Coordinates of C-alpha atoms in Angstrom, one line a residue:
Chain A
M95 CA 8.8 10.2 -82.4
D96 CA 6.7 9.8 -85.3
E97 CA 7.4 6.6 -86.0
L98 CA 6.6 5.6 -82.6
R99 CA 3.8 6.7 -83.2
K100 CA 2.7 4.8 -86.3
A101 CA 4.0 2.0 -84.5
I102 CA 2.1 2.8 -81.3
E103 CA -1.1 2.7 -83.7
K104 CA -0.1 -0.1 -85.7
N105 CA -0.1 -1.9 -82.3
M106 CA -3.4 -0.8 -80.9
E107 CA -4.6 -1.6 -83.6
E108 CA -3.3 -5.6 -83.4
F109 CA -2.9 -5.9 -79.7
G110 CA -5.6 -3.5 -78.6
F111 CA -2.9 -1.1 -76.1
P112 CA -0.3 1.6 -76.8
V113 CA 2.6 -0.2 -76.3
T114 CA 5.9 -0.3 -77.4
I115 CA 8.9 -2.8 -77.1
D116 CA 11.4 -0.7 -76.1
E117 CA 14.6 -1.6 -78.9
R118 CA 17.4 -2.1 -76.3
L119 CA 16.1 -3.9 -73.7
G120 CA 12.7 -5.3 -75.5
T121 CA 11.1 -5.0 -72.3
L122 CA 7.5 -3.6 -72.6
Q123 CA 6.3 -0.2 -72.5
W124 CA 2.8 1.8 -72.6
V125 CA 3.3 5.0 -74.0
D126 CA 1.1 8.0 -72.7
M127 CA -1.6 9.3 -75.0
R128 CA -1.7 12.6 -73.1
E129 CA 0.9 14.7 -74.1
L130 CA 1.3 17.5 -72.3
R131 CA 1.8 21.1 -73.9
L132 CA 3.9 23.7 -71.6
R133 CA 3.8 28.2 -72.5
Y134 CA 4.3 30.1 -69.3
V135 CA 3.1 33.9 -68.8
I136 CA 5.6 35.6 -67.3
C137 CA 4.5 39.4 -65.3
I138 CA 7.0 42.0 -67.1
E139 CA 5.6 44.9 -66.5
N140 CA 7.6 45.9 -63.5
I141 CA 10.5 46.2 -65.4
M142 CA 8.5 47.5 -68.5
P143 CA 11.3 50.4 -69.0
F144 CA 14.4 47.7 -69.7
F145 CA 12.6 46.4 -72.7
E146 CA 11.2 50.1 -73.7
G147 CA 15.4 51.2 -73.3
M148 CA 15.2 48.5 -75.7
R149 CA 13.5 49.4 -78.5
E150 CA 15.3 52.6 -78.6
G151 CA 18.9 50.7 -78.8
K152 CA 19.1 51.4 -75.3
L153 CA 20.3 48.8 -71.9
I154 CA 18.6 50.5 -69.0
T155 CA 18.4 48.8 -65.2
T156 CA 17.4 49.5 -61.9
K157 CA 19.1 52.0 -59.7
C158 CA 17.9 51.6 -56.1
K159 CA 17.4 55.8 -55.0
K160 CA 18.2 55.5 -51.5
C161 CA 21.5 53.4 -51.2
G162 CA 22.3 53.1 -55.2
R163 CA 23.0 49.4 -56.0
L164 CA 22.7 48.8 -59.3
F165 CA 20.3 45.5 -60.8
F166 CA 21.1 43.3 -63.5
P167 CA 18.8 42.2 -64.1
P168 CA 16.5 44.6 -63.5
Q169 CA 14.4 44.0 -60.1
K170 CA 11.6 46.3 -59.0
D171 CA 12.8 46.0 -54.9
C172 CA 15.4 46.5 -53.6
P173 CA 16.2 43.9 -50.5
S174 CA 19.4 46.1 -49.0
C175 CA 17.3 48.7 -47.8
R176 CA 13.9 47.1 -48.3
D177 CA 12.6 49.8 -50.7
S178 CA 11.0 50.0 -53.7
E179 CA 12.2 53.9 -54.9
M180 CA 14.2 52.6 -58.1
E181 CA 15.6 54.8 -60.9
W182 CA 16.4 53.6 -64.4
V183 CA 19.5 53.5 -65.8
E184 CA 21.3 53.5 -68.8
L185 CA 24.4 51.0 -69.0
K186 CA 27.2 51.6 -71.0
K187 CA 27.0 48.8 -73.5
E188 CA 31.2 47.5 -73.0
G189 CA 33.0 45.2 -71.1
V190 CA 35.0 42.6 -70.6
L191 CA 34.4 38.8 -71.7
E192 CA 34.5 36.7 -68.1
T193 CA 33.6 33.1 -70.0
L194 CA 31.9 31.1 -72.6
T195 CA 30.1 28.1 -74.0
V196 CA 29.1 27.1 -77.6
I197 CA 25.7 24.9 -77.4
F198 CA 26.5 22.3 -79.6
V199 CA 23.3 20.1 -78.4
R200 CA 20.2 22.6 -78.4
P201 CA 17.1 22.0 -76.7
P202 CA 14.5 21.1 -78.9
S203 CA 13.0 25.0 -78.6
F204 CA 16.2 25.9 -80.0
A205 CA 16.3 23.5 -82.6
D206 CA 16.2 26.2 -85.5
Y207 CA 19.7 27.6 -84.1
D208 CA 23.1 26.7 -85.1
P209 CA 25.2 25.9 -82.4
Y210 CA 25.2 29.2 -80.6
T211 CA 27.7 30.6 -78.1
V212 CA 27.3 32.0 -74.7
A213 CA 28.9 34.5 -72.7
I214 CA 28.8 36.1 -69.5
A215 CA 30.5 39.4 -69.2
K216 CA 31.1 41.8 -66.8
L217 CA 30.1 45.8 -68.4
D218 CA 32.0 48.5 -66.6
D219 CA 29.4 49.5 -64.9
G220 CA 30.0 46.6 -62.3
V221 CA 27.2 44.5 -63.5
K222 CA 27.5 41.2 -65.5
I223 CA 24.9 40.1 -68.2
T224 CA 24.5 36.6 -70.1
A225 CA 23.9 36.3 -73.5
W226 CA 24.6 35.4 -77.1
L227 CA 27.9 36.1 -78.1
K228 CA 28.0 37.2 -81.8
G229 CA 30.7 36.2 -84.5
D230 CA 33.6 32.2 -84.2
P231 CA 34.0 31.9 -81.0
Q232 CA 37.5 30.5 -81.9
K233 CA 38.5 34.0 -82.4
V234 CA 37.4 35.4 -78.6
K235 CA 39.4 35.2 -75.5
V236 CA 38.4 35.9 -71.8
G237 CA 39.5 38.8 -71.0
Q238 CA 38.9 41.0 -74.0
R239 CA 36.7 43.6 -74.5
V240 CA 32.9 43.5 -76.0
K241 CA 30.1 45.2 -76.4
V242 CA 26.8 45.0 -76.3
E243 CA 24.1 45.2 -79.1
I244 CA 20.1 44.8 -79.6
S245 CA 19.2 42.9 -82.5
R246 CA 16.0 41.4 -84.1
R247 CA 16.3 37.3 -83.3
K248 CA 15.0 34.6 -85.8
E249 CA 12.3 34.4 -84.0
G250 CA 10.9 37.9 -84.9
Y251 CA 11.3 39.8 -81.0
L252 CA 14.6 42.1 -79.5
M253 CA 17.0 40.6 -77.8
Y254 CA 20.8 41.9 -76.7
E255 CA 23.9 40.1 -78.0
L256 CA 27.8 40.5 -77.0
V257 CA 30.2 41.5 -79.7
P258 CA 33.9 41.2 -79.6
V259 CA 35.3 44.5 -80.2
E260 CA 38.3 44.1 -82.7
Chain B
M153 CA 15.5 15.5 -29.1
S154 CA 18.5 12.9 -30.3
E155 CA 21.5 14.4 -30.6
N156 CA 23.0 12.3 -32.8
V157 CA 21.6 10.2 -36.0
A158 CA 22.1 7.0 -37.3
I159 CA 22.5 5.9 -40.9
I160 CA 21.2 1.8 -39.7
G161 CA 20.0 0.2 -43.2
I162 CA 21.0 0.9 -46.9
G163 CA 19.0 0.1 -50.7
H164 CA 20.4 0.4 -54.2
S165 CA 18.8 -0.2 -57.0
K166 CA 20.8 -0.7 -60.4
F167 CA 21.4 2.3 -62.1
G168 CA 20.9 3.0 -65.6
T169 CA 18.6 2.2 -68.7
R170 CA 15.4 1.0 -65.8
K171 CA 12.7 0.6 -68.9
D172 CA 12.1 -3.2 -67.3
V173 CA 10.5 -1.6 -64.2
N174 CA 7.7 1.0 -63.2
L175 CA 8.5 3.6 -60.7
P176 CA 7.1 1.9 -57.6
E177 CA 8.7 -1.2 -58.9
L178 CA 12.5 0.7 -59.1
A179 CA 11.9 2.0 -55.3
W180 CA 11.1 -1.2 -54.1
E181 CA 14.7 -2.1 -55.2
A182 CA 15.8 -0.1 -52.8
I183 CA 13.6 0.3 -50.0
K184 CA 13.9 -3.6 -49.6
P185 CA 17.0 -4.0 -48.9
A186 CA 17.2 -0.7 -46.6
L187 CA 14.4 -2.0 -44.6
D188 CA 15.9 -5.5 -44.6
S189 CA 19.2 -4.2 -44.3
A190 CA 18.1 -2.2 -41.1
N191 CA 15.7 -5.1 -39.7
V192 CA 13.2 -2.8 -40.0
E193 CA 9.3 -3.0 -40.0
Q194 CA 7.3 -0.5 -42.5
K195 CA 4.9 0.4 -38.9
D196 CA 8.5 1.7 -37.0
I197 CA 9.0 4.1 -40.0
D198 CA 7.7 7.0 -38.1
F199 CA 8.0 9.5 -41.9
Y200 CA 9.4 9.1 -45.1
V201 CA 10.5 11.6 -47.6
V202 CA 11.4 11.3 -51.1
G203 CA 13.7 13.1 -52.8
N204 CA 12.7 13.5 -57.2
A205 CA 12.8 16.3 -58.8
G206 CA 10.4 14.7 -61.4
M207 CA 8.8 16.5 -64.4
W208 CA 10.4 13.9 -66.8
S209 CA 8.5 10.9 -65.0
S210 CA 4.7 10.0 -65.3
E211 CA 4.1 10.2 -61.5
A212 CA 3.9 12.9 -59.2
A213 CA 2.5 12.2 -55.6
V214 CA 5.2 9.7 -54.8
P215 CA 5.5 9.4 -51.4
S216 CA 1.4 8.4 -51.7
L217 CA 2.4 6.2 -54.6
M218 CA 5.0 4.5 -52.1
A219 CA 2.6 4.3 -49.4
E220 CA 0.2 2.1 -51.6
Y221 CA 3.3 0.3 -52.8
A222 CA 4.8 -0.5 -50.3
D223 CA 2.7 -0.5 -47.1
L224 CA 3.9 3.0 -45.7
A225 CA 0.5 4.6 -45.4
P226 CA -0.7 6.0 -42.8
K227 CA 2.7 7.7 -41.5
G228 CA 3.7 11.1 -42.8
S229 CA 6.0 11.8 -45.8
M230 CA 6.1 15.2 -48.5
R231 CA 8.3 14.7 -51.2
V232 CA 11.4 17.0 -51.6
E233 CA 12.6 18.8 -54.4
A234 CA 16.0 20.8 -54.5
A235 CA 17.0 19.8 -58.0
C236 CA 19.9 17.4 -58.1
A237 CA 20.4 18.1 -54.5
S238 CA 16.9 16.7 -54.0
G239 CA 18.5 13.7 -51.9
N240 CA 20.7 15.0 -50.1
A241 CA 18.0 17.2 -49.4
A242 CA 15.8 14.8 -48.3
I243 CA 18.1 13.4 -45.9
R244 CA 18.4 16.5 -44.3
V245 CA 14.1 16.4 -43.4
G246 CA 15.0 13.4 -41.6
Y247 CA 17.7 14.0 -40.0
T248 CA 16.2 17.4 -38.7
A249 CA 13.4 15.3 -38.2
I250 CA 14.7 12.8 -35.6
K251 CA 17.8 15.6 -34.4
S252 CA 14.3 17.4 -33.0
G253 CA 12.1 14.6 -31.2
G254 CA 10.0 14.6 -34.3
A255 CA 10.3 11.0 -35.4
D256 CA 13.2 7.9 -34.4
I257 CA 13.0 6.2 -37.6
V258 CA 12.6 7.8 -40.5
L259 CA 13.2 6.3 -44.1
V260 CA 14.8 8.2 -47.3
L261 CA 13.7 7.6 -51.1
G262 CA 15.8 9.1 -53.8
I263 CA 14.4 8.5 -56.9
E264 CA 14.5 9.1 -60.3
K265 CA 12.9 7.6 -63.4
M266 CA 14.1 10.5 -66.2
Q267 CA 14.1 8.2 -69.1
E268 CA 10.5 8.0 -69.2
S269 CA 10.8 10.9 -71.8
P270 CA 12.8 11.0 -74.3
N271 CA 16.6 13.0 -74.4
P272 CA 15.3 16.2 -76.3
T273 CA 12.6 17.0 -73.5
I274 CA 15.3 15.9 -70.5
I275 CA 18.1 18.1 -72.9
E276 CA 14.8 21.2 -72.6
L277 CA 13.8 20.5 -68.9
I278 CA 17.4 20.3 -67.6
G279 CA 18.2 23.3 -69.7
R280 CA 15.6 25.5 -67.6
F281 CA 16.8 24.7 -63.8
G282 CA 18.7 27.8 -64.3
S283 CA 17.4 31.5 -64.2
Y284 CA 13.9 30.4 -66.6
F285 CA 14.1 33.9 -67.9
W286 CA 17.4 35.6 -67.8
E287 CA 19.2 32.3 -68.9
F288 CA 17.1 29.4 -71.0
E289 CA 14.2 31.6 -72.3
N290 CA 16.9 34.1 -74.6
F291 CA 20.0 32.2 -74.4
G292 CA 18.7 28.3 -74.9
L293 CA 21.1 28.1 -72.3
T294 CA 21.4 24.1 -71.9
F295 CA 22.5 21.8 -68.4
P296 CA 26.5 21.1 -70.0
G297 CA 26.4 24.7 -71.0
Y298 CA 25.6 26.2 -67.4
Y299 CA 28.8 24.3 -66.0
A300 CA 31.0 24.6 -69.5
M301 CA 31.0 28.2 -68.6
Y302 CA 32.7 27.5 -65.4
G303 CA 34.8 24.8 -67.3
T304 CA 36.0 27.6 -69.5
A305 CA 36.3 29.5 -66.6
Y306 CA 38.7 27.7 -64.3
M307 CA 40.7 26.5 -67.6
A308 CA 41.2 30.4 -68.2
K309 CA 42.7 31.4 -65.2
Y310 CA 44.8 28.1 -64.0
G311 CA 45.4 27.0 -67.6
A312 CA 43.5 23.5 -67.1
T313 CA 43.3 21.5 -70.5
E314 CA 40.7 19.4 -71.9
E315 CA 42.6 16.7 -71.1
D316 CA 42.9 17.5 -68.0
Y317 CA 39.3 17.7 -67.3
A318 CA 39.5 13.9 -69.6
K319 CA 41.5 12.7 -66.4
V320 CA 38.2 13.4 -64.3
A321 CA 35.7 11.2 -66.3
V322 CA 38.8 8.7 -66.7
K323 CA 39.5 8.2 -63.0
N324 CA 35.6 7.4 -62.8
H325 CA 35.4 5.2 -65.3
Y326 CA 37.8 3.5 -63.8
Y327 CA 36.0 2.7 -60.5
G328 CA 32.1 2.4 -62.0
A329 CA 33.6 -0.1 -64.0
K330 CA 34.1 -2.0 -60.3
N331 CA 30.3 -1.5 -58.9
P332 CA 27.9 -3.9 -60.2
Y333 CA 25.1 -0.8 -59.5
A334 CA 26.9 1.9 -61.8
Q335 CA 25.1 2.4 -65.2
F336 CA 28.5 2.0 -67.3
R337 CA 31.0 -0.6 -66.3
K338 CA 33.5 0.4 -69.3
E339 CA 36.9 1.5 -68.0
I340 CA 37.7 4.3 -71.6
D341 CA 41.2 6.4 -71.9
I342 CA 41.9 9.8 -72.4
D343 CA 41.0 9.4 -76.1
T344 CA 37.5 8.4 -75.7
V345 CA 37.0 11.4 -73.6
L346 CA 38.5 13.2 -76.6
K347 CA 37.3 12.2 -79.6
S348 CA 33.8 12.0 -78.4
P349 CA 31.2 15.0 -79.8
Y350 CA 30.6 17.9 -78.5
I351 CA 28.0 18.8 -75.9
A352 CA 28.9 22.3 -74.5
W353 CA 32.3 23.3 -75.4
P354 CA 34.7 22.7 -74.0
F355 CA 33.1 19.6 -72.6
K356 CA 32.5 16.3 -74.6
L357 CA 29.8 13.3 -74.2
F358 CA 32.9 12.0 -71.8
D359 CA 33.1 15.0 -69.5
C360 CA 29.0 14.7 -68.7
S361 CA 26.7 12.5 -66.6
P362 CA 24.1 10.4 -68.6
I363 CA 19.9 10.8 -68.1
T364 CA 19.8 8.4 -65.5
D365 CA 17.2 5.8 -64.1
G366 CA 17.6 4.9 -60.6
A367 CA 16.8 4.1 -57.2
A368 CA 19.0 4.7 -53.3
A369 CA 17.5 4.3 -49.9
V370 CA 18.5 4.9 -46.0
I371 CA 17.1 4.1 -42.8
L372 CA 17.6 7.3 -40.9
A373 CA 17.5 6.6 -36.8
S374 CA 17.7 8.4 -33.3
E375 CA 20.9 7.3 -30.7
E376 CA 18.5 5.4 -28.8
F377 CA 16.9 3.5 -31.1
A378 CA 20.2 2.6 -33.1
K379 CA 22.4 2.1 -30.1
D380 CA 22.0 -1.6 -30.5
V381 CA 22.3 -1.8 -33.7
E382 CA 25.8 -3.1 -34.9
D383 CA 26.1 -1.8 -38.3
K384 CA 25.6 1.6 -38.3
I385 CA 27.3 5.3 -39.3
W386 CA 26.3 8.7 -37.5
I387 CA 25.3 11.8 -39.4
L388 CA 28.5 13.3 -37.7
S389 CA 27.0 17.3 -39.4
Q390 CA 25.3 18.9 -42.4
G391 CA 26.3 22.7 -44.0
V392 CA 24.1 23.3 -46.1
G393 CA 24.3 26.6 -49.1
T394 CA 22.5 28.0 -51.3
G395 CA 23.0 30.7 -54.3
T396 CA 22.0 32.8 -57.3
A397 CA 19.9 31.9 -59.7
N398 CA 21.6 33.6 -62.4
L399 CA 25.2 32.4 -63.2
S400 CA 25.5 36.4 -63.7
R401 CA 24.6 37.8 -60.2
R402 CA 28.3 35.6 -59.0
D403 CA 31.8 37.0 -58.3
D404 CA 33.7 34.1 -59.6
F405 CA 33.5 31.2 -62.2
T406 CA 35.7 28.9 -60.8
T407 CA 33.8 28.3 -57.5
L408 CA 30.5 27.8 -55.7
P409 CA 29.7 29.9 -53.3
S410 CA 27.1 27.9 -52.1
A411 CA 29.2 25.0 -52.0
S412 CA 32.0 26.6 -50.4
Y413 CA 29.7 28.0 -47.6
A414 CA 28.3 24.5 -46.7
A415 CA 31.6 22.5 -47.8
E416 CA 33.2 25.0 -44.3
Q417 CA 29.5 24.9 -42.8
A418 CA 30.0 21.6 -42.4
Y419 CA 33.4 21.0 -41.0
K420 CA 32.6 23.7 -38.5
K421 CA 29.8 21.7 -37.3
A422 CA 31.7 18.6 -37.1
G423 CA 35.0 20.0 -35.9
I424 CA 36.8 19.6 -39.0
D425 CA 40.4 22.0 -39.2
L426 CA 39.0 24.5 -41.7
D427 CA 43.2 23.9 -43.4
A428 CA 43.0 20.6 -43.9
P429 CA 40.0 19.1 -43.4
W430 CA 40.7 16.0 -46.2
K431 CA 43.6 15.1 -43.5
Y432 CA 40.1 14.3 -41.3
L433 CA 38.5 12.2 -44.2
D434 CA 39.0 8.8 -45.7
G435 CA 37.4 9.4 -48.5
A436 CA 34.4 11.6 -50.7
N437 CA 32.0 12.0 -52.9
V438 CA 31.5 15.1 -54.8
H439 CA 28.8 16.1 -57.4
D440 CA 31.0 15.0 -60.7
C441 CA 27.8 15.7 -63.0
F442 CA 30.3 17.5 -65.6
T443 CA 34.4 16.7 -65.0
A444 CA 35.5 20.3 -64.4
P445 CA 33.0 20.8 -61.5
E446 CA 35.0 17.7 -59.9
I447 CA 37.9 19.7 -59.7
I448 CA 36.1 22.8 -58.6
A449 CA 34.8 20.6 -55.8
Y450 CA 38.0 19.5 -55.1
E451 CA 38.5 23.2 -54.2
D452 CA 35.2 24.0 -52.6
C453 CA 36.0 21.5 -50.0
R454 CA 39.1 22.5 -49.2
F455 CA 40.8 19.1 -50.6
C456 CA 44.0 21.6 -51.9
K457 CA 44.1 25.1 -52.6
R458 CA 42.4 27.3 -55.1
G459 CA 43.6 26.6 -58.7
E460 CA 45.9 23.1 -57.3
G461 CA 42.8 20.9 -57.8
V462 CA 43.7 20.2 -61.5
E463 CA 47.0 19.5 -59.9
L464 CA 45.1 16.5 -57.8
I465 CA 43.5 15.3 -60.5
R466 CA 47.1 15.0 -62.8
E467 CA 48.5 13.5 -60.0
E468 CA 45.8 11.1 -59.7
Q469 CA 45.7 12.3 -55.8
T470 CA 41.9 11.3 -55.6
Y471 CA 42.2 7.9 -56.6
I472 CA 42.6 5.3 -54.0
G473 CA 45.9 5.6 -52.3
G474 CA 46.1 9.6 -52.6
R475 CA 45.6 12.6 -50.3
I476 CA 42.0 11.6 -50.7
P477 CA 39.7 9.3 -53.5
V478 CA 37.0 10.9 -54.5
N479 CA 34.0 9.1 -56.6
I480 CA 34.9 5.6 -55.6
D481 CA 32.1 4.1 -56.9
G482 CA 32.1 5.6 -60.2
G483 CA 30.4 9.2 -59.1
L484 CA 27.9 10.3 -61.2
K485 CA 29.5 10.0 -64.6
A486 CA 29.9 6.8 -64.9
K487 CA 27.9 5.5 -62.0
G488 CA 24.6 7.9 -63.5
H489 CA 22.9 10.6 -62.0
P490 CA 19.2 9.6 -61.8
I491 CA 18.6 13.4 -59.6
G492 CA 16.8 12.7 -56.8
A493 CA 18.6 9.8 -56.0
T494 CA 22.1 10.8 -56.3
G495 CA 22.5 12.2 -52.7
V496 CA 20.8 8.7 -51.8
S497 CA 23.5 7.4 -53.4
Q498 CA 26.0 9.0 -51.9
A499 CA 25.0 7.8 -48.5
V500 CA 24.9 4.4 -49.2
E501 CA 28.4 4.9 -50.8
A502 CA 29.3 6.6 -47.3
Y503 CA 28.0 3.6 -45.3
K504 CA 29.5 1.2 -47.7
Q505 CA 33.1 2.6 -47.8
L506 CA 33.1 3.4 -43.5
L507 CA 31.6 0.1 -43.1
S508 CA 34.4 -1.5 -45.3
Q509 CA 32.0 -3.3 -47.3
A510 CA 32.6 -1.8 -50.7
E511 CA 33.2 -4.0 -53.6
K512 CA 36.5 -5.7 -54.7
G513 CA 39.2 -3.2 -56.2
R514 CA 37.1 0.4 -54.4
Q515 CA 37.5 -0.3 -51.2
A516 CA 38.8 3.1 -49.2
D517 CA 41.3 2.6 -46.0
I518 CA 39.3 3.4 -43.3
K519 CA 41.6 4.7 -40.5
N520 CA 40.4 8.0 -39.9
G521 CA 36.5 7.2 -39.7
R522 CA 35.1 10.2 -41.7
W523 CA 33.2 10.5 -45.6
L524 CA 32.5 13.1 -47.4
T525 CA 29.3 13.9 -49.6
H526 CA 28.9 16.5 -51.5
N527 CA 25.3 17.2 -53.6
V528 CA 24.8 20.5 -55.6
G529 CA 21.2 21.3 -56.9
G530 CA 21.1 23.1 -60.3
T531 CA 24.2 25.3 -61.2
G532 CA 25.4 26.1 -58.3
H533 CA 22.0 26.9 -56.4
F534 CA 22.1 24.5 -53.4
T535 CA 24.5 22.9 -52.4
Y536 CA 24.6 19.7 -49.2
V537 CA 27.8 19.2 -47.9
T538 CA 27.8 16.3 -45.6
I539 CA 29.8 14.3 -43.1
Y540 CA 29.8 10.8 -41.8
G541 CA 31.6 9.1 -39.3
L542 CA 31.4 5.7 -38.0
E543 CA 31.8 7.1 -33.8
K544 CA 29.2 9.6 -32.7
R545 CA 30.5 13.2 -32.1

């Protein structure tokens, strides 16, 4: 993009407009001068115990007091009984690997990471969890045991990940 | 009220890198032939719907832009977003508007100009079409990544291989080469797919549909208006399903519950036997955003039993002459996948196939007079299955 910016600046000076010629088609393009940067602010107030649990190395989630339905990701309300009386329960941090992929072409916001493995595991408590899988993806198989660990990310925040059980 | 709704006109732009036109110019390439082939004027249009996901392109108020550029003001309109199913969702709005008596003639436009943004920005934006917080924010899933998890699970459960997946790409490029509107008009072999770089294991570059600019349009009409029109097809039924935001909230990764549900609904409404519905169809367009999901679509649409989708592609049963020809316009894989245009492009294909107007080498035998389209948004978040027919119900 830096090259493009330089080319535009040159073209603005020479021709009067922020334009460029498309490399493949040779057609004239106006390059937007208004760049949009987005960063969302997302409310986690009602699932705060989930984050507090991670600080203690625990994976906790919501369970409806009335019907016993277990939710992961945790949610404030139970749609089954239309009730919001939830209790926070600790999940056993083990389960079975259901599927995985290795993300080679990463979004720019993950450019600082090497290709990473994303997997889904079914925990012994019955809920499923999506997370990064630690280690060599070629050494794991669908159906094998995995555990959940909480560790600090490169960005500096805490997050859960899946780890193969030998 | 109109019990039946027909498609009486179609238009389709060339799909691909369309940096030779801006958004309304691209839309006009589909709108003009749609109006011409339906033999209607702008003033005859009661209502129009635009399927457009947007974000990567600069213009947001596309219906108004088209009111201005294509002389559609002051008729009512709306923009519809259902991720990659925006096109068929737009058809749904037009179909129900006519069925309910709210309109006699509706223009449906599907358009996407994805290449107004650079590829990395598009990868960033499409990755967010899952569950933002629990999938993208912390685990950086990309669109190929979501479907790759389906691909992996299908391989583990049914013994499919990367080579099997490659066969889907080979078929769709074979037909894409015969479609003058396709982005890629080049045949490929299995080696091309297998030797291409990994995007999201087990998917490689040639397992993935491309980033595409394109537009497609159809004119929908009431039974009363369509009765004197010669070239037309009917919407026999539609089934619509919705799936969970998070993949982890689903039971199994070898089927899209939204698609199974939508297909079942569509067959039931069309009065088609659920045991072997393919016997009532002449062909189908399914949502092959990647290779594995085409095979899963065979099963969700009941073209075969669970686990047998991979056999269909191995035995070339989805080529012309097989059990049911699928994506013989090149599919999303070779024709291209301009998000909001795809569902409308599938309707254009149903019209061309049923009226035997498809280009040389890619015309199916029309015996039953029925064609199915399967358009999926997000990671199985929304599925629209539409069955079209030569005869009304």
